[in-house]
Coordinates of N, CA, C and O in Angstrom, one line a residue:
M6 N 0.8 -1.3 0.0 CA 0.0 0.0 0.0 C 0.9 1.3 0.0 O 1.9 1.3 0.6
T7 N 0.5 2.3 -0.7 CA 1.2 3.6 -0.7 C 0.1 4.7 -0.4 O -1.1 4.4 -0.5
Y8 N 0.6 5.8 0.0 CA -0.2 6.9 0.3 C -0.1 7.9 -0.9 O 0.9 8.2 -1.3
R9 N -1.3 8.4 -1.3 CA -1.2 9.4 -2.5 C -0.8 10.7 -2.0 O -1.0 11.0 -0.7
N10 N -0.3 11.5 -2.8 CA 0.1 12.8 -2.5 C -1.2 13.6 -2.0 O -2.2 13.6 -2.6
G11 N -1.0 14.4 -0.9 CA -2.0 15.1 -0.3 C -2.8 14.5 0.8 O -3.5 15.1 1.5
A12 N -2.5 13.2 0.9 CA -3.2 12.4 2.0 C -2.7 12.8 3.4 O -1.5 13.1 3.5
F13 N -3.6 12.9 4.3 CA -3.3 13.2 5.7 C -3.0 11.9 6.4 O -3.8 11.0 6.4
V14 N -1.8 11.8 7.0 CA -1.4 10.6 7.7 C -0.9 11.0 9.1 O -0.6 12.2 9.3
V15 N -0.7 10.1 9.9 CA -0.1 10.2 11.3 C 1.2 9.7 11.4 O 1.4 8.4 11.0
D16 N 2.2 10.4 11.8 CA 3.6 9.9 12.1 C 3.4 9.4 13.4 O 3.4 10.0 14.5
T17 N 3.3 8.0 13.6 CA 3.1 7.3 14.8 C 4.3 7.4 15.8 O 4.1 7.2 17.0
R18 N 5.4 7.9 15.3 CA 6.5 8.1 16.2 C 6.3 9.2 17.2 O 6.8 9.2 18.3
D19 N 5.5 10.3 16.8 CA 5.2 11.4 17.7 C 3.8 11.8 17.7 O 3.5 12.7 18.4
G20 N 3.0 11.1 16.9 CA 1.6 11.5 16.9 C 1.1 12.6 16.0 O -0.1 13.0 16.1
R21 N 2.1 13.2 15.3 CA 1.7 14.4 14.5 C 0.9 14.0 13.2 O 1.3 13.0 12.6
I22 N 0.0 14.8 12.9 CA -0.8 14.7 11.6 C 0.0 15.4 10.6 O 0.4 16.6 10.8
V23 N 0.3 14.8 9.5 CA 1.2 15.4 8.4 C 0.5 15.0 7.1 O -0.4 14.3 7.0
Q24 N 1.0 15.7 6.0 CA 0.5 15.5 4.7 C 1.5 14.9 3.8 O 2.7 15.5 3.8
V25 N 1.2 13.9 3.1 CA 2.1 13.3 2.1 C 2.3 14.2 0.9 O 1.5 14.8 0.3
I26 N 3.7 14.3 0.5 CA 4.0 15.1 -0.6 C 4.8 14.3 -1.6 O 5.2 14.8 -2.6
G27 N 5.1 13.1 -1.3 CA 5.9 12.2 -2.1 C 6.5 11.0 -1.4 O 6.1 10.8 -0.3
G28 N 7.3 10.4 -2.1 CA 8.0 9.2 -1.5 C 8.7 8.4 -2.5 O 8.4 8.4 -3.7
T29 N 9.7 7.7 -2.0 CA 10.5 6.7 -2.8 C 10.9 5.5 -1.9 O 11.2 5.7 -0.7
G30 N 10.8 4.4 -2.4 CA 11.2 3.2 -1.7 C 10.4 3.1 -0.4 O 9.2 3.1 -0.5
G31 N 11.0 2.8 0.7 CA 10.3 2.6 2.0 C 10.1 3.9 2.7 O 9.8 3.9 3.9
R32 N 10.4 5.0 2.2 CA 10.3 6.3 2.8 C 9.2 7.2 2.2 O 9.0 7.2 1.0
V33 N 8.5 8.0 3.0 CA 7.5 8.9 2.6 C 7.9 10.3 3.0 O 8.2 10.5 4.1
H34 N 7.8 11.2 2.0 CA 8.1 12.6 2.2 C 6.9 13.4 2.6 O 5.9 13.3 2.0
V35 N 7.0 13.9 3.8 CA 5.8 14.6 4.4 C 6.1 16.0 5.0 O 7.3 16.5 5.0
R36 N 5.1 16.7 5.2 CA 5.2 18.1 5.8 C 4.0 18.4 6.7 O 2.9 17.7 6.5
P37 N 4.1 19.4 7.5 CA 2.9 19.7 8.3 C 1.8 20.3 7.4 O 2.0 20.8 6.3
P38 N 0.5 20.1 7.7 CA -0.6 20.6 6.9 C -0.5 22.1 6.7 O -0.2 22.8 7.7
G39 N -0.6 22.5 5.5 CA -0.5 24.0 5.2 C 0.9 24.4 4.9 O 1.2 25.6 4.6
G40 N 1.9 23.6 5.0 CA 3.3 23.9 4.6 C 4.2 23.9 5.8 O 3.8 23.6 6.9
G41 N 5.4 24.1 5.5 CA 6.5 24.1 6.6 C 7.5 23.1 6.2 O 7.7 22.7 5.0
T42 N 8.5 22.8 7.1 CA 9.6 22.1 6.9 C 9.1 20.6 6.6 O 8.3 20.0 7.1
E43 N 9.8 20.1 5.5 CA 9.5 18.7 5.0 C 10.5 17.7 5.6 O 11.6 18.1 5.9
W44 N 10.1 16.5 5.8 CA 11.1 15.4 6.2 C 10.6 14.1 5.7 O 9.5 14.0 5.1
D45 N 11.4 13.1 5.8 CA 11.1 11.7 5.4 C 10.7 10.9 6.6 O 11.3 11.0 7.7
V46 N 9.8 10.0 6.4 CA 9.3 9.1 7.5 C 9.3 7.7 6.9 O 8.9 7.4 5.8
P47 N 9.8 6.7 7.6 CA 9.7 5.3 7.2 C 8.2 4.9 7.0 O 7.3 5.3 7.8
F48 N 7.9 4.3 5.9 CA 6.6 3.9 5.6 C 5.8 3.2 6.7 O 4.7 3.6 7.1
G49 N 6.5 2.4 7.4 CA 6.0 1.6 8.5 C 5.6 2.4 9.7 O 4.9 2.0 10.6
A50 N 6.1 3.7 9.8 CA 5.7 4.5 10.9 C 4.6 5.5 10.6 O 4.3 6.4 11.4
L51 N 3.9 5.3 9.6 CA 2.7 6.1 9.3 C 1.5 5.2 9.3 O 1.5 4.1 9.1
R52 N 0.4 5.9 9.5 CA -1.1 5.3 9.4 C -1.9 6.5 8.9 O -1.6 7.6 9.1
L53 N -2.9 6.0 8.1 CA -3.9 7.0 7.6 C -4.6 7.7 8.7 O -5.0 7.1 9.7
A54 N -4.7 9.0 8.5 CA -5.5 9.8 9.5 C -6.9 9.5 9.5 O -7.5 9.2 8.4
T55 N -7.6 9.5 10.6 CA -9.0 9.2 10.6 C -9.8 10.4 10.1 O -9.2 11.5 10.0
S56 N -11.1 10.2 9.8 CA -11.9 11.4 9.3 C -11.9 12.5 10.4 O -11.9 13.7 10.0
A57 N -11.9 12.1 11.6 CA -12.0 13.1 12.7 C -10.7 13.8 12.8 O -10.6 15.1 13.0
E58 N -9.6 13.1 12.6 CA -8.3 13.8 12.6 C -8.1 14.8 11.4 O -7.7 15.9 11.6
R59 N -8.6 14.4 10.3 CA -8.5 15.2 9.1 C -9.4 16.5 9.2 O -9.0 17.6 8.9
A60 N -10.6 16.3 9.8 CA -11.5 17.4 10.1 C -10.9 18.4 11.1 O -11.0 19.6 10.9
E61 N -10.1 17.9 12.1 CA -9.5 18.8 13.0 C -8.4 19.6 12.3 O -8.3 20.8 12.6
V62 N -7.7 19.1 11.5 CA -6.6 19.8 10.7 C -7.3 20.9 9.9 O -6.9 22.0 9.9
R63 N -8.5 20.6 9.2 CA -9.1 21.7 8.4 C -9.7 22.7 9.3 O -9.9 23.8 8.9
R64 N -10.2 22.5 10.5 CA -10.8 23.4 11.5 C -9.8 24.2 12.2 O -10.1 25.3 12.8
N65 N -8.6 23.7 12.4 CA -7.6 24.2 13.3 C -7.1 25.6 12.9 O -6.4 25.8 12.0
P66 N -7.5 26.7 13.6 CA -7.1 28.0 13.1 C -5.5 28.2 13.3 O -4.9 29.0 12.5
E67 N -4.9 27.5 14.2 CA -3.4 27.6 14.3 C -2.7 27.1 13.1 O -1.8 27.7 12.6
T68 N -3.2 26.0 12.6 CA -2.6 25.5 11.2 C -2.8 26.5 10.1 O -1.9 26.8 9.3
Q69 N -4.0 27.1 10.1 CA -4.3 28.1 9.0 C -3.4 29.3 9.3 O -3.0 29.8 8.2
Q70 N -3.4 29.8 10.5 CA -2.6 31.0 10.7 C -1.2 30.8 10.4 O -0.5 31.6 9.8
R71 N -0.6 29.6 10.8 CA 0.8 29.3 10.6 C 1.1 29.4 9.1 O 2.1 29.7 8.6
S72 N 0.2 28.9 8.2 CA 0.5 28.7 6.9 C 0.1 30.0 6.1 O 0.2 30.1 4.9
G73 N -0.4 31.0 6.9 CA -0.7 32.4 6.2 C -2.1 32.2 5.5 O -2.4 33.2 4.7
L74 N -2.9 31.3 5.7 CA -4.2 31.2 5.0 C -5.4 31.8 5.8 O -6.5 31.8 5.2
A75 N -5.2 32.2 7.0 CA -6.4 32.5 7.8 C -7.2 33.6 7.2 O -8.4 33.7 7.3
D76 N -6.6 34.7 6.6 CA -7.3 35.8 6.1 C -7.4 35.9 4.6 O -7.8 36.9 4.0
C77 N -7.0 34.9 3.9 CA -7.0 34.9 2.5 C -8.3 34.5 1.9 O -8.9 33.5 2.2
P78 N -8.9 35.3 1.1 CA -10.2 35.1 0.5 C -10.2 33.9 -0.6 O -11.2 33.3 -0.9
T79 N -9.0 33.7 -1.2 CA -8.9 32.7 -2.2 C -8.8 31.3 -1.7 O -9.2 30.4 -2.3
C80 N -8.1 31.1 -0.5 CA -7.8 29.8 0.0 C -9.2 28.9 0.2 O -9.0 27.8 -0.2
P81 N -10.2 29.4 0.7 CA -11.4 28.5 0.9 C -11.9 28.0 -0.4 O -12.3 26.8 -0.5
A82 N -12.0 28.8 -1.5 CA -12.4 28.3 -2.7 C -11.5 27.2 -3.3 O -12.0 26.2 -3.9
L83 N -10.2 27.4 -3.2 CA -9.3 26.3 -3.7 C -9.3 25.1 -2.9 O -9.4 24.0 -3.4
K84 N -9.5 25.2 -1.5 CA -9.6 24.1 -0.7 C -10.9 23.3 -1.1 O -11.0 22.1 -1.0
A85 N -12.0 24.1 -1.2 CA -13.3 23.4 -1.6 C -13.3 22.7 -2.9 O -13.8 21.6 -3.0
A86 N -12.6 23.3 -3.9 CA -12.4 22.6 -5.2 C -11.7 21.3 -5.0 O -11.9 20.3 -5.7
W87 N -10.6 21.3 -4.2 CA -9.8 20.1 -4.0 C -10.7 19.1 -3.3 O -10.7 17.9 -3.7
W88 N -11.4 19.4 -2.2 CA -12.1 18.4 -1.5 C -13.3 17.9 -2.3 O -13.6 16.7 -2.2
E89 N -13.9 18.7 -3.1 CA -15.0 18.3 -4.0 C -14.5 17.3 -5.0 O -15.0 16.2 -5.2
A90 N -13.3 17.5 -5.6 CA -12.7 16.6 -6.6 C -12.3 15.3 -5.8 O -12.5 14.2 -6.4
E91 N -11.8 15.4 -4.7 CA -11.4 14.3 -3.9 C -12.6 13.4 -3.6 O -12.6 12.2 -3.8
N92 N -13.7 14.0 -3.1 CA -14.9 13.3 -2.8 C -15.6 12.7 -4.1 O -16.2 11.6 -4.0
D93 N -15.4 13.3 -5.2 CA -16.0 12.7 -6.5 C -15.1 11.6 -7.0 O -15.6 10.9 -7.9
G94 N -13.9 11.5 -6.5 CA -13.0 10.4 -6.9 C -12.4 10.6 -8.3 O -11.9 9.7 -8.9
D95 N -12.4 11.8 -8.8 CA -11.9 12.2 -10.0 C -10.3 12.5 -9.8 O -10.0 13.6 -9.4
E96 N -9.5 11.6 -10.2 CA -8.1 11.7 -9.9 C -7.5 12.9 -10.7 O -6.6 13.6 -10.1
A97 N -7.9 13.1 -11.9 CA -7.3 14.2 -12.7 C -7.6 15.5 -12.1 O -6.9 16.5 -12.0
K98 N -9.0 15.7 -11.7 CA -9.4 16.9 -11.1 C -8.8 17.1 -9.7 O -8.4 18.2 -9.3
T99 N -8.7 16.1 -9.0 CA -8.1 16.1 -7.7 C -6.6 16.6 -7.8 O -6.2 17.6 -7.1
G100 N -5.9 16.0 -8.7 CA -4.5 16.5 -9.0 C -4.4 17.9 -9.4 O -3.5 18.7 -8.8
A101 N -5.2 18.3 -10.3 CA -5.1 19.7 -10.8 C -5.5 20.7 -9.6 O -4.8 21.7 -9.4
A102 N -6.5 20.3 -8.8 CA -6.9 21.2 -7.7 C -5.8 21.3 -6.7 O -5.6 22.3 -6.1
L103 N -5.2 20.1 -6.4 CA -4.1 20.1 -5.4 C -2.9 20.9 -5.8 O -2.3 21.6 -5.1
V104 N -2.6 20.9 -7.2 CA -1.5 21.7 -7.7 C -1.8 23.2 -7.5 O -1.0 24.0 -7.1
A105 N -3.1 23.6 -7.9 CA -3.5 25.0 -7.8 C -3.4 25.4 -6.3 O -2.9 26.5 -6.0
L106 N -3.8 24.5 -5.4 CA -3.8 24.9 -4.0 C -2.4 25.0 -3.5 O -1.9 26.0 -2.8
R107 N -1.4 24.1 -3.9 CA -0.1 24.2 -3.4 C 0.6 25.4 -4.0 O 1.5 26.0 -3.3
R108 N 0.4 25.7 -5.3 CA 1.0 26.9 -5.8 C 0.4 28.2 -5.1 O 1.3 29.1 -4.8
H109 N -0.8 28.2 -4.7 CA -1.2 29.3 -3.9 C -0.6 29.3 -2.6 O -0.2 30.4 -2.1
W110 N -0.4 28.2 -1.9 CA 0.3 28.2 -0.5 C 1.7 28.7 -0.7 O 2.2 29.4 0.1
R111 N 2.4 28.2 -1.8 CA 3.8 28.7 -2.0 C 3.8 30.2 -2.2 O 4.7 30.9 -1.7
A112 N 2.8 30.8 -2.8 CA 2.7 32.2 -3.0 C 2.6 33.0 -1.6 O 3.3 33.9 -1.4
H113 N 1.8 32.3 -0.8 CA 1.8 32.8 0.7 C 3.1 32.8 1.3 O 3.5 33.8 2.0
M114 N 3.9 31.7 1.2 CA 5.2 31.6 1.7 C 6.1 32.5 1.1 O 7.0 33.1 1.9
A115 N 6.0 32.8 -0.1 CA 6.9 33.7 -0.8 C 6.7 35.2 -0.3 O 7.6 36.0 -0.3
E116 N 5.5 35.4 0.1 CA 5.1 36.8 0.6 C 5.5 37.0 2.0 O 5.3 38.0 2.6
G117 N 6.1 36.0 2.6 CA 6.7 36.1 3.9 C 5.9 35.6 5.1 O 6.1 35.9 6.3
A118 N 4.8 34.8 4.8 CA 3.9 34.2 5.8 C 4.9 33.2 6.6 O 5.6 32.5 5.9
P119 N 4.7 33.2 7.8 CA 5.5 32.2 8.6 C 5.2 30.8 8.2 O 4.0 30.4 7.8
A120 N 6.2 29.9 8.1 CA 6.0 28.5 7.7 C 5.7 27.6 9.0 O 6.0 28.0 10.0

């Protein structure tokens, strides 16, 4: 089993919810939700986040503030498009929406928002 890019998983070594951004071999490349420092985790140290854990990440204002998304009017629309495509099961639309969302997050980071 592998985790797709964008999936929320839990690093069982410390209990943090993280987001998958890639992987090779037995290692998965992750980062905090909304951006930040990336690191590799052994595949066996991850588990898929529950729906309650994923909902908490989306609701958590600290995560949104840290990523510079709290006051952005564009972020909710991009997130909604991504979740809608994800729920529809359309991999092409999901990928395109995730790319748009990540580009937007990177623009926040380039503007000096804290990571």
